[in-house]
GROMACS .gro file of N, CA, C and O in nm:
model
  448
    1MET      N    1   0.081  -0.119   0.000
    1MET     CA    2   0.000   0.000   0.000
    1MET      C    3   0.087   0.127   0.000
    1MET      O    4   0.035   0.235   0.017
    2THR      N    5   0.213   0.113  -0.020
    2THR     CA    6   0.306   0.226  -0.021
    2THR      C    7   0.265   0.326  -0.130
    2THR      O    8   0.229   0.283  -0.238
    3PRO      N    9   0.268   0.453  -0.108
    3PRO     CA   10   0.317   0.531   0.005
    3PRO      C   11   0.214   0.556   0.115
    3PRO      O   12   0.239   0.637   0.204
    4LEU      N   13   0.100   0.490   0.111
    4LEU     CA   14  -0.001   0.506   0.215
    4LEU      C   15   0.029   0.414   0.332
    4LEU      O   16   0.095   0.311   0.316
    5LYS      N   17  -0.024   0.452   0.448
    5LYS     CA   18  -0.009   0.369   0.569
    5LYS      C   19  -0.145   0.355   0.634
    5LYS      O   20  -0.220   0.452   0.646
    6LEU      N   21  -0.176   0.235   0.679
    6LEU     CA   22  -0.297   0.210   0.755
    6LEU      C   23  -0.254   0.180   0.898
    6LEU      O   24  -0.176   0.088   0.921
    7ILE      N   25  -0.303   0.261   0.991
    7ILE     CA   26  -0.265   0.242   1.131
    7ILE      C   27  -0.391   0.226   1.216
    7ILE      O   28  -0.497   0.277   1.183
    8GLU      N   29  -0.375   0.152   1.324
    8GLU     CA   30  -0.483   0.136   1.421
    8GLU      C   31  -0.453   0.229   1.537
    8GLU      O   32  -0.356   0.212   1.609
    9LEU      N   33  -0.538   0.330   1.553
    9LEU     CA   34  -0.517   0.431   1.658
    9LEU      C   35  -0.561   0.380   1.794
    9LEU      O   36  -0.493   0.399   1.894
   10ASP      N   37  -0.676   0.320   1.798
   10ASP     CA   38  -0.734   0.256   1.915
   10ASP      C   39  -0.793   0.125   1.866
   10ASP      O   40  -0.816   0.109   1.746
   11PRO      N   41  -0.820   0.032   1.956
   11PRO     CA   42  -0.879  -0.094   1.909
   11PRO      C   43  -1.004  -0.069   1.824
   11PRO      O   44  -1.099  -0.004   1.866
   12GLY      N   45  -0.997  -0.115   1.698
   12GLY     CA   46  -1.110  -0.102   1.607
   12GLY      C   47  -1.125   0.033   1.540
   12GLY      O   48  -1.221   0.055   1.467
   13LYS      N   49  -1.029   0.124   1.559
   13LYS     CA   50  -1.034   0.257   1.496
   13LYS      C   51  -0.908   0.275   1.412
   13LYS      O   52  -0.797   0.268   1.465
   14TYR      N   53  -0.928   0.300   1.282
   14TYR     CA   54  -0.817   0.301   1.187
   14TYR      C   55  -0.807   0.433   1.113
   14TYR      O   56  -0.907   0.502   1.092
   15SER      N   57  -0.686   0.465   1.069
   15SER     CA   58  -0.661   0.580   0.983
   15SER      C   59  -0.574   0.536   0.867
   15SER      O   60  -0.476   0.465   0.884
   16LEU      N   61  -0.613   0.582   0.748
   16LEU     CA   62  -0.535   0.563   0.627
   16LEU      C   63  -0.467   0.696   0.598
   16LEU      O   64  -0.535   0.799   0.584
   17LEU      N   65  -0.335   0.696   0.591
   17LEU     CA   66  -0.259   0.820   0.581
   17LEU      C   67  -0.169   0.823   0.458
   17LEU      O   68  -0.114   0.721   0.417
   18LEU      N   69  -0.154   0.944   0.402
   18LEU     CA   70  -0.060   0.968   0.294
   18LEU      C   71   0.003   1.104   0.318
   18LEU      O   72  -0.068   1.205   0.329
   19ASN      N   73   0.134   1.107   0.330
   19ASN     CA   74   0.205   1.235   0.341
   19ASN      C   75   0.205   1.298   0.203
   19ASN      O   76   0.265   1.245   0.110
   20ALA      N   77   0.138   1.411   0.191
   20ALA     CA   78   0.127   1.479   0.062
   20ALA      C   79   0.264   1.528   0.018
   20ALA      O   80   0.349   1.561   0.100
   21GLY      N   81   0.283   1.532  -0.112
   21GLY     CA   82   0.409   1.578  -0.167
   21GLY      C   83   0.518   1.472  -0.170
   21GLY      O   84   0.634   1.504  -0.192
   22THR      N   85   0.480   1.346  -0.149
   22THR     CA   86   0.580   1.238  -0.144
   22THR      C   87   0.555   1.130  -0.249
   22THR      O   88   0.615   1.024  -0.240
   23THR      N   89   0.469   1.158  -0.347
   23THR     CA   90   0.436   1.053  -0.443
   23THR      C   91   0.511   1.072  -0.574
   23THR      O   92   0.562   1.180  -0.604
   24ALA      N   93   0.510   0.968  -0.653
   24ALA     CA   94   0.576   0.970  -0.785
   24ALA      C   95   0.501   1.057  -0.885
   24ALA      O   96   0.554   1.086  -0.992
   25VAL      N   97   0.379   1.098  -0.853
   25VAL     CA   98   0.297   1.173  -0.948
   25VAL      C   99   0.285   1.321  -0.911
   25VAL      O  100   0.210   1.395  -0.975
   26ASP      N  101   0.360   1.368  -0.814
   26ASP     CA  102   0.348   1.507  -0.770
   26ASP      C  103   0.373   1.607  -0.884
   26ASP      O  104   0.302   1.707  -0.896
   27GLY      N  105   0.472   1.581  -0.967
   27GLY     CA  106   0.501   1.670  -1.079
   27GLY      C  107   0.386   1.679  -1.177
   27GLY      O  108   0.353   1.787  -1.227
   28VAL      N  109   0.323   1.566  -1.204
   28VAL     CA  110   0.209   1.563  -1.297
   28VAL      C  111   0.091   1.638  -1.236
   28VAL      O  112   0.021   1.711  -1.307
   29ILE      N  113   0.071   1.622  -1.107
   29ILE     CA  114  -0.038   1.694  -1.039
   29ILE      C  115  -0.019   1.844  -1.058
   29ILE      O  116  -0.115   1.916  -1.092
   30GLU      N  117   0.102   1.892  -1.042
   30GLU     CA  118   0.131   2.034  -1.061
   30GLU      C  119   0.111   2.074  -1.208
   30GLU      O  120   0.057   2.180  -1.236
   31GLU      N  121   0.155   1.990  -1.301
   31GLU     CA  122   0.134   2.018  -1.444
   31GLU      C  123  -0.014   2.034  -1.476
   31GLU      O  124  -0.050   2.111  -1.565
   32LEU      N  125  -0.097   1.960  -1.407
   32LEU     CA  126  -0.241   1.964  -1.429
   32LEU      C  127  -0.308   2.083  -1.359
   32LEU      O  128  -0.430   2.098  -1.365
   33GLY      N  129  -0.227   2.164  -1.293
   33GLY     CA  130  -0.280   2.284  -1.230
   33GLY      C  131  -0.330   2.265  -1.088
   33GLY      O  132  -0.405   2.348  -1.036
   34HIS      N  133  -0.285   2.159  -1.024
   34HIS     CA  134  -0.328   2.130  -0.887
   34HIS      C  135  -0.209   2.127  -0.792
   34HIS      O  136  -0.094   2.125  -0.835
   35GLU      N  137  -0.240   2.124  -0.665
   35GLU     CA  138  -0.137   2.118  -0.562
   35GLU      C  139  -0.146   1.981  -0.495
   35GLU      O  140  -0.255   1.940  -0.452
   36SER      N  141  -0.036   1.912  -0.485
   36SER     CA  142  -0.036   1.778  -0.426
   36SER      C  143  -0.042   1.790  -0.274
   36SER      O  144   0.058   1.776  -0.204
   37ASN      N  145  -0.162   1.815  -0.224
   37ASN     CA  146  -0.180   1.826  -0.080
   37ASN      C  147  -0.289   1.728  -0.034
   37ASN      O  148  -0.347   1.655  -0.115
   38GLY      N  149  -0.316   1.727   0.093
   38GLY     CA  150  -0.414   1.634   0.146
   38GLY      C  151  -0.553   1.654   0.089
   38GLY      O  152  -0.628   1.558   0.070
   39TYR      N  153  -0.589   1.778   0.059
   39TYR     CA  154  -0.722   1.807   0.004
   39TYR      C  155  -0.735   1.755  -0.139
   39TYR      O  156  -0.841   1.703  -0.177
   40PHE      N  157  -0.628   1.768  -0.217
   40PHE     CA  158  -0.630   1.712  -0.352
   40PHE      C  159  -0.649   1.560  -0.345
   40PHE      O  160  -0.730   1.504  -0.418
   41TRP      N  161  -0.575   1.495  -0.256
   41TRP     CA  162  -0.586   1.349  -0.245
   41TRP      C  163  -0.721   1.305  -0.193
   41TRP      O  164  -0.771   1.198  -0.228
   42GLU      N  165  -0.785   1.388  -0.111
   42GLU     CA  166  -0.924   1.357  -0.072
   42GLU      C  167  -1.011   1.355  -0.197
   42GLU      O  168  -1.097   1.268  -0.214
   43GLY      N  169  -0.990   1.452  -0.286
   43GLY     CA  170  -1.066   1.455  -0.410
   43GLY      C  171  -1.043   1.330  -0.493
   43GLY      O  172  -1.138   1.273  -0.548
   44ILE      N  173  -0.919   1.287  -0.503
   44ILE     CA  174  -0.889   1.163  -0.576
   44ILE      C  175  -0.962   1.045  -0.512
   44ILE      O  176  -1.021   0.962  -0.581
   45ALA      N  177  -0.960   1.037  -0.379
   45ALA     CA  178  -1.031   0.929  -0.310
   45ALA      C  179  -1.180   0.934  -0.341
   45ALA      O  180  -1.242   0.830  -0.369
   46GLN      N  181  -1.239   1.051  -0.338
   46GLN     CA  182  -1.382   1.065  -0.367
   46GLN      C  183  -1.413   1.021  -0.510
   46GLN      O  184  -1.514   0.954  -0.534
   47VAL      N  185  -1.328   1.060  -0.605
   47VAL     CA  186  -1.348   1.021  -0.744
   47VAL      C  187  -1.336   0.869  -0.759
   47VAL      O  188  -1.416   0.806  -0.827
   48LEU      N  189  -1.235   0.811  -0.696
   48LEU     CA  190  -1.219   0.665  -0.702
   48LEU      C  191  -1.342   0.592  -0.647
   48LEU      O  192  -1.391   0.497  -0.707
   49VAL      N  193  -1.391   0.638  -0.533
   49VAL     CA  194  -1.508   0.574  -0.473
   49VAL      C  195  -1.629   0.591  -0.565
   49VAL      O  196  -1.701   0.495  -0.592
   50ALA      N  197  -1.651   0.712  -0.614
   50ALA     CA  198  -1.769   0.738  -0.696
   50ALA      C  199  -1.767   0.663  -0.829
   50ALA      O  200  -1.871   0.614  -0.874
   51THR      N  201  -1.649   0.651  -0.891
   51THR     CA  202  -1.643   0.594  -1.026
   51THR      C  203  -1.605   0.446  -1.031
   51THR      O  204  -1.640   0.378  -1.127
   52GLU      N  205  -1.534   0.398  -0.929
   52GLU     CA  206  -1.483   0.261  -0.936
   52GLU      C  207  -1.520   0.173  -0.819
   52GLU      O  208  -1.513   0.051  -0.830
   53ALA      N  209  -1.554   0.231  -0.707
   53ALA     CA  210  -1.578   0.151  -0.587
   53ALA      C  211  -1.696   0.206  -0.505
   53ALA      O  212  -1.680   0.240  -0.388
   54PRO      N  213  -1.813   0.215  -0.567
   54PRO     CA  214  -1.927   0.273  -0.494
   54PRO      C  215  -1.965   0.194  -0.368
   54PRO      O  216  -2.028   0.249  -0.278
   55GLU      N  217  -1.921   0.070  -0.360
   55GLU     CA  218  -1.948  -0.011  -0.240
   55GLU      C  219  -1.875   0.044  -0.117
   55GLU      O  220  -1.908   0.007  -0.004
   56LEU      N  221  -1.778   0.133  -0.137
   56LEU     CA  222  -1.705   0.192  -0.025
   56LEU      C  223  -1.771   0.319   0.028
   56LEU      O  224  -1.736   0.367   0.136
   57GLU      N  225  -1.866   0.372  -0.046
   57GLU     CA  226  -1.933   0.496  -0.008
   57GLU      C  227  -1.992   0.487   0.133
   57GLU      O  228  -2.060   0.391   0.166
   58GLY      N  229  -1.959   0.585   0.215
   58GLY     CA  230  -2.014   0.594   0.350
   58GLY      C  231  -1.951   0.502   0.453
   58GLY      O  232  -1.995   0.498   0.568
   59ARG      N  233  -1.847   0.430   0.417
   59ARG     CA  234  -1.786   0.334   0.509
   59ARG      C  235  -1.668   0.391   0.587
   59ARG      O  236  -1.613   0.325   0.673
   60PHE      N  237  -1.630   0.518   0.558
   60PHE     CA  238  -1.525   0.588   0.631
   60PHE      C  239  -1.546   0.737   0.609
   60PHE      O  240  -1.628   0.778   0.528
   61SER      N  241  -1.470   0.817   0.681
   61SER     CA  242  -1.476   0.962   0.670
   61SER      C  243  -1.340   1.016   0.631
   61SER      O  244  -1.239   0.947   0.644
   62TYR      N  245  -1.338   1.141   0.586
   62TYR     CA  246  -1.214   1.206   0.547
   62TYR      C  247  -1.180   1.317   0.646
   62TYR      O  248  -1.268   1.384   0.699
   63ASP      N  249  -1.050   1.338   0.666
   63ASP     CA  250  -1.002   1.448   0.749
   63ASP      C  251  -0.864   1.491   0.702
   63ASP      O  252  -0.765   1.478   0.772
   64PRO      N  253  -0.856   1.546   0.577
   64PRO     CA  254  -0.725   1.585   0.524
   64PRO      C  255  -0.675   1.715   0.586
   64PRO      O  256  -0.752   1.791   0.645
   65GLU      N  257  -0.548   1.738   0.568
   65GLU     CA  258  -0.483   1.864   0.601
   65GLU      C  259  -0.396   1.900   0.482
   65GLU      O  260  -0.382   1.822   0.389
   66ALA      N  261  -0.335   2.016   0.487
   66ALA     CA  262  -0.250   2.058   0.375
   66ALA      C  263  -0.140   1.956   0.348
   66ALA      O  264  -0.114   1.921   0.233
   67GLY      N  265  -0.076   1.906   0.451
   67GLY     CA  266   0.037   1.818   0.434
   67GLY      C  267   0.007   1.670   0.440
   67GLY      O  268   0.097   1.587   0.428
   68MET      N  269  -0.123   1.634   0.458
   68MET     CA  270  -0.153   1.492   0.477
   68MET      C  271  -0.296   1.460   0.436
   68MET      O  272  -0.390   1.532   0.470
   69PHE      N  273  -0.312   1.349   0.364
   69PHE     CA  274  -0.444   1.291   0.339
   69PHE      C  275  -0.475   1.196   0.453
   69PHE      O  276  -0.387   1.120   0.497
   70CYS      N  277  -0.598   1.197   0.500
   70CYS     CA  278  -0.640   1.103   0.603
   70CYS      C  279  -0.785   1.061   0.578
   70CYS      O  280  -0.872   1.145   0.558
   71ALA      N  281  -0.807   0.932   0.579
   71ALA     CA  282  -0.941   0.873   0.584
   71ALA      C  283  -0.942   0.788   0.710
   71ALA      O  284  -0.842   0.726   0.745
   72TYR      N  285  -1.054   0.786   0.779
   72TYR     CA  286  -1.058   0.712   0.905
   72TYR      C  287  -1.194   0.648   0.928
   72TYR      O  288  -1.294   0.685   0.866
   73GLY      N  289  -1.195   0.551   1.017
   73GLY     CA  290  -1.319   0.483   1.053
   73GLY      C  291  -1.289   0.351   1.119
   73GLY      O  292  -1.174   0.319   1.150
   74ASN      N  293  -1.394   0.273   1.140
   74ASN     CA  294  -1.376   0.143   1.205
   74ASN      C  295  -1.384   0.026   1.107
   74ASN      O  296  -1.376  -0.089   1.148
   75ASP      N  297  -1.397   0.056   0.978
   75ASP     CA  298  -1.406  -0.048   0.875
   75ASP      C  299  -1.270  -0.067   0.809
   75ASP      O  300  -1.239  -0.005   0.707
   76ARG      N  301  -1.189  -0.150   0.870
   76ARG     CA  302  -1.052  -0.172   0.820
   76ARG      C  303  -1.053  -0.220   0.675
   76ARG      O  304  -0.972  -0.176   0.593
   77GLU      N  305  -1.143  -0.310   0.642
   77GLU     CA  306  -1.150  -0.365   0.507
   77GLU      C  307  -1.174  -0.254   0.403
   77GLU      O  308  -1.110  -0.252   0.297
   78ALA      N  309  -1.264  -0.162   0.432
   78ALA     CA  310  -1.292  -0.052   0.339
   78ALA      C  311  -1.171   0.038   0.323
   78ALA      O  312  -1.137   0.081   0.212
   79LEU      N  313  -1.104   0.069   0.434
   79LEU     CA  314  -0.985   0.154   0.427
   79LEU      C  315  -0.872   0.085   0.352
   79LEU      O  316  -0.799   0.149   0.277
   80GLU      N  317  -0.857  -0.045   0.369
   80GLU     CA  318  -0.756  -0.119   0.294
   80GLU      C  319  -0.787  -0.115   0.144
   80GLU      O  320  -0.696  -0.099   0.062
   81ALA      N  321  -0.914  -0.130   0.109
   81ALA     CA  322  -0.953  -0.126  -0.032
   81ALA      C  323  -0.924   0.011  -0.092
   81ALA      O  324  -0.871   0.022  -0.204
   82LEU      N  325  -0.955   0.116  -0.019
   82LEU     CA  326  -0.924   0.251  -0.067
   82LEU      C  327  -0.773   0.269  -0.078
   82LEU      O  328  -0.724   0.323  -0.177
   83GLY      N  329  -0.699   0.224   0.021
   83GLY     CA  330  -0.553   0.237   0.020
   83GLY      C  331  -0.490   0.167  -0.098
   83GLY      O  332  -0.397   0.220  -0.161
   84THR      N  333  -0.539   0.051  -0.133
   84THR     CA  334  -0.487  -0.024  -0.247
   84THR      C  335  -0.511   0.054  -0.376
   84THR      O  336  -0.420   0.067  -0.459
   85ARG      N  337  -0.630   0.109  -0.391
   85ARG     CA  338  -0.662   0.186  -0.511
   85ARG      C  339  -0.578   0.313  -0.518
   85ARG      O  340  -0.524   0.348  -0.624
   86MET      N  341  -0.565   0.383  -0.407
   86MET     CA  342  -0.490   0.508  -0.406
   86MET      C  343  -0.341   0.484  -0.427
   86MET      O  344  -0.273   0.563  -0.491
   87SER      N  345  -0.290   0.375  -0.374
   87SER     CA  346  -0.150   0.340  -0.392
   87SER      C  347  -0.117   0.322  -0.540
   87SER      O  348  -0.014   0.368  -0.589
   88ALA      N  349  -0.206   0.256  -0.611
   88ALA     CA  350  -0.186   0.236  -0.755
   88ALA      C  351  -0.183   0.369  -0.828
   88ALA      O  352  -0.101   0.390  -0.918
   89VAL      N  353  -0.269   0.461  -0.789
   89VAL     CA  354  -0.275   0.593  -0.853
   89VAL      C  355  -0.150   0.674  -0.821
   89VAL      O  356  -0.096   0.745  -0.906
   90ALA      N  357  -0.102   0.665  -0.697
   90ALA     CA  358   0.011   0.746  -0.651
   90ALA      C  359   0.141   0.715  -0.725
   90ALA      O  360   0.235   0.793  -0.718
   91GLY      N  361   0.145   0.605  -0.797
   91GLY     CA  362   0.265   0.568  -0.870
   91GLY      C  363   0.249   0.563  -1.021
   91GLY      O  364   0.337   0.517  -1.091
   92ASP      N  365   0.135   0.611  -1.072
   92ASP     CA  366   0.105   0.594  -1.214
   92ASP      C  367   0.062   0.728  -1.274
   92ASP      O  368  -0.051   0.772  -1.255
   93THR      N  369   0.153   0.791  -1.349
   93THR     CA  370   0.124   0.924  -1.404
   93THR      C  371   0.006   0.922  -1.503
   93THR      O  372  -0.074   1.016  -1.505
   94ASP      N  373  -0.006   0.818  -1.583
   94ASP     CA  374  -0.119   0.809  -1.676
   94ASP      C  375  -0.250   0.798  -1.600
   94ASP      O  376  -0.351   0.859  -1.638
   95ARG      N  377  -0.250   0.722  -1.495
   95ARG     CA  378  -0.372   0.701  -1.415
   95ARG      C  379  -0.416   0.831  -1.347
   95ARG      O  380  -0.535   0.861  -1.343
   96ILE      N  381  -0.322   0.907  -1.292
   96ILE     CA  382  -0.359   1.032  -1.226
   96ILE      C  383  -0.415   1.130  -1.329
   96ILE      O  384  -0.513   1.199  -1.302
   97ARG      N  385  -0.355   1.134  -1.447
   97ARG     CA  386  -0.407   1.220  -1.554
   97ARG      C  387  -0.551   1.182  -1.590
   97ARG      O  388  -0.638   1.267  -1.606
   98GLN      N  389  -0.574   1.052  -1.602
   98GLN     CA  390  -0.707   1.003  -1.639
   98GLN      C  391  -0.809   1.036  -1.531
   98GLN      O  392  -0.920   1.080  -1.562
   99LEU      N  393  -0.775   1.017  -1.405
   99LEU     CA  394  -0.869   1.045  -1.297
   99LEU      C  395  -0.902   1.194  -1.288
   99LEU      O  396  -1.018   1.230  -1.268
  100VAL      N  397  -0.802   1.279  -1.302
  100VAL     CA  398  -0.826   1.423  -1.297
  100VAL      C  399  -0.914   1.464  -1.415
  100VAL      O  400  -1.010   1.541  -1.399
  101ALA      N  401  -0.886   1.412  -1.533
  101ALA     CA  402  -0.968   1.444  -1.651
  101ALA      C  403  -1.112   1.398  -1.633
  101ALA      O  404  -1.206   1.472  -1.664
  102THR      N  405  -1.130   1.278  -1.582
  102THR     CA  406  -1.265   1.226  -1.557
  102THR      C  407  -1.338   1.313  -1.457
  102THR      O  408  -1.455   1.349  -1.476
  103ALA      N  409  -1.270   1.347  -1.349
  103ALA     CA  410  -1.330   1.430  -1.245
  103ALA      C  411  -1.374   1.564  -1.301
  103ALA      O  412  -1.488   1.608  -1.280
  104GLU      N  413  -1.284   1.630  -1.372
  104GLU     CA  414  -1.315   1.762  -1.426
  104GLU      C  415  -1.425   1.755  -1.532
  104GLU      O  416  -1.511   1.843  -1.538
  105ALA      N  417  -1.426   1.650  -1.613
  105ALA     CA  418  -1.532   1.633  -1.714
  105ALA      C  419  -1.669   1.616  -1.649
  105ALA      O  420  -1.771   1.654  -1.706
  106ASN      N  421  -1.670   1.562  -1.528
  106ASN     CA  422  -1.795   1.542  -1.455
  106ASN      C  423  -1.830   1.659  -1.363
  106ASN      O  424  -1.922   1.649  -1.282
  107GLY      N  425  -1.752   1.767  -1.373
  107GLY     CA  426  -1.780   1.886  -1.293
  107GLY      C  427  -1.727   1.883  -1.151
  107GLY      O  428  -1.760   1.971  -1.070
  108PHE      N  429  -1.644   1.785  -1.120
  108PHE     CA  430  -1.585   1.778  -0.986
  108PHE      C  431  -1.478   1.885  -0.971
  108PHE      O  432  -1.397   1.905  -1.061
  109GLU      N  433  -1.480   1.956  -0.859
  109GLU     CA  434  -1.381   2.058  -0.833
  109GLU      C  435  -1.293   2.015  -0.717
  109GLU      O  436  -1.343   1.990  -0.606
  110PHE      N  437  -1.164   2.005  -0.741
  110PHE     CA  438  -1.070   1.970  -0.636
  110PHE      C  439  -1.053   2.089  -0.542
  110PHE      O  440  -1.045   2.203  -0.588
  111ASP      N  441  -1.046   2.061  -0.415
  111ASP     CA  442  -1.033   2.165  -0.312
  111ASP      C  443  -0.888   2.172  -0.267
  111ASP      O  444  -0.855   2.146  -0.153
  112ASP      N  445  -0.800   2.203  -0.363
  112ASP     CA  446  -0.658   2.208  -0.330
  112ASP      C  447  -0.609   2.350  -0.340
  112ASP      O  448  -0.499   2.383  -0.320
   0.00000   0.00000   0.00000
């Protein structure tokens, strides 16, 4: 799941974390007119859930910051599924381009 980390904060309470600005696609994100911060990655997570994994909808919450993406909840399986999807995106420049284009074509606005 690199560069994401899934940690258990308390028994049964999990956080999926990504330090923003540490991915292989940061340069492409900037080329596309966005900032590789936690809010941008929340947008990517929302697009992934909406377009590819609707079964994850409502199974966790988001709490990003400028320097970090965070999704949290008590559904470890859902967070692992999101982490796997996001990990694949974080290392694939073509995939990040495609997701941003899809999001923008559908009127999604990134909050970065």
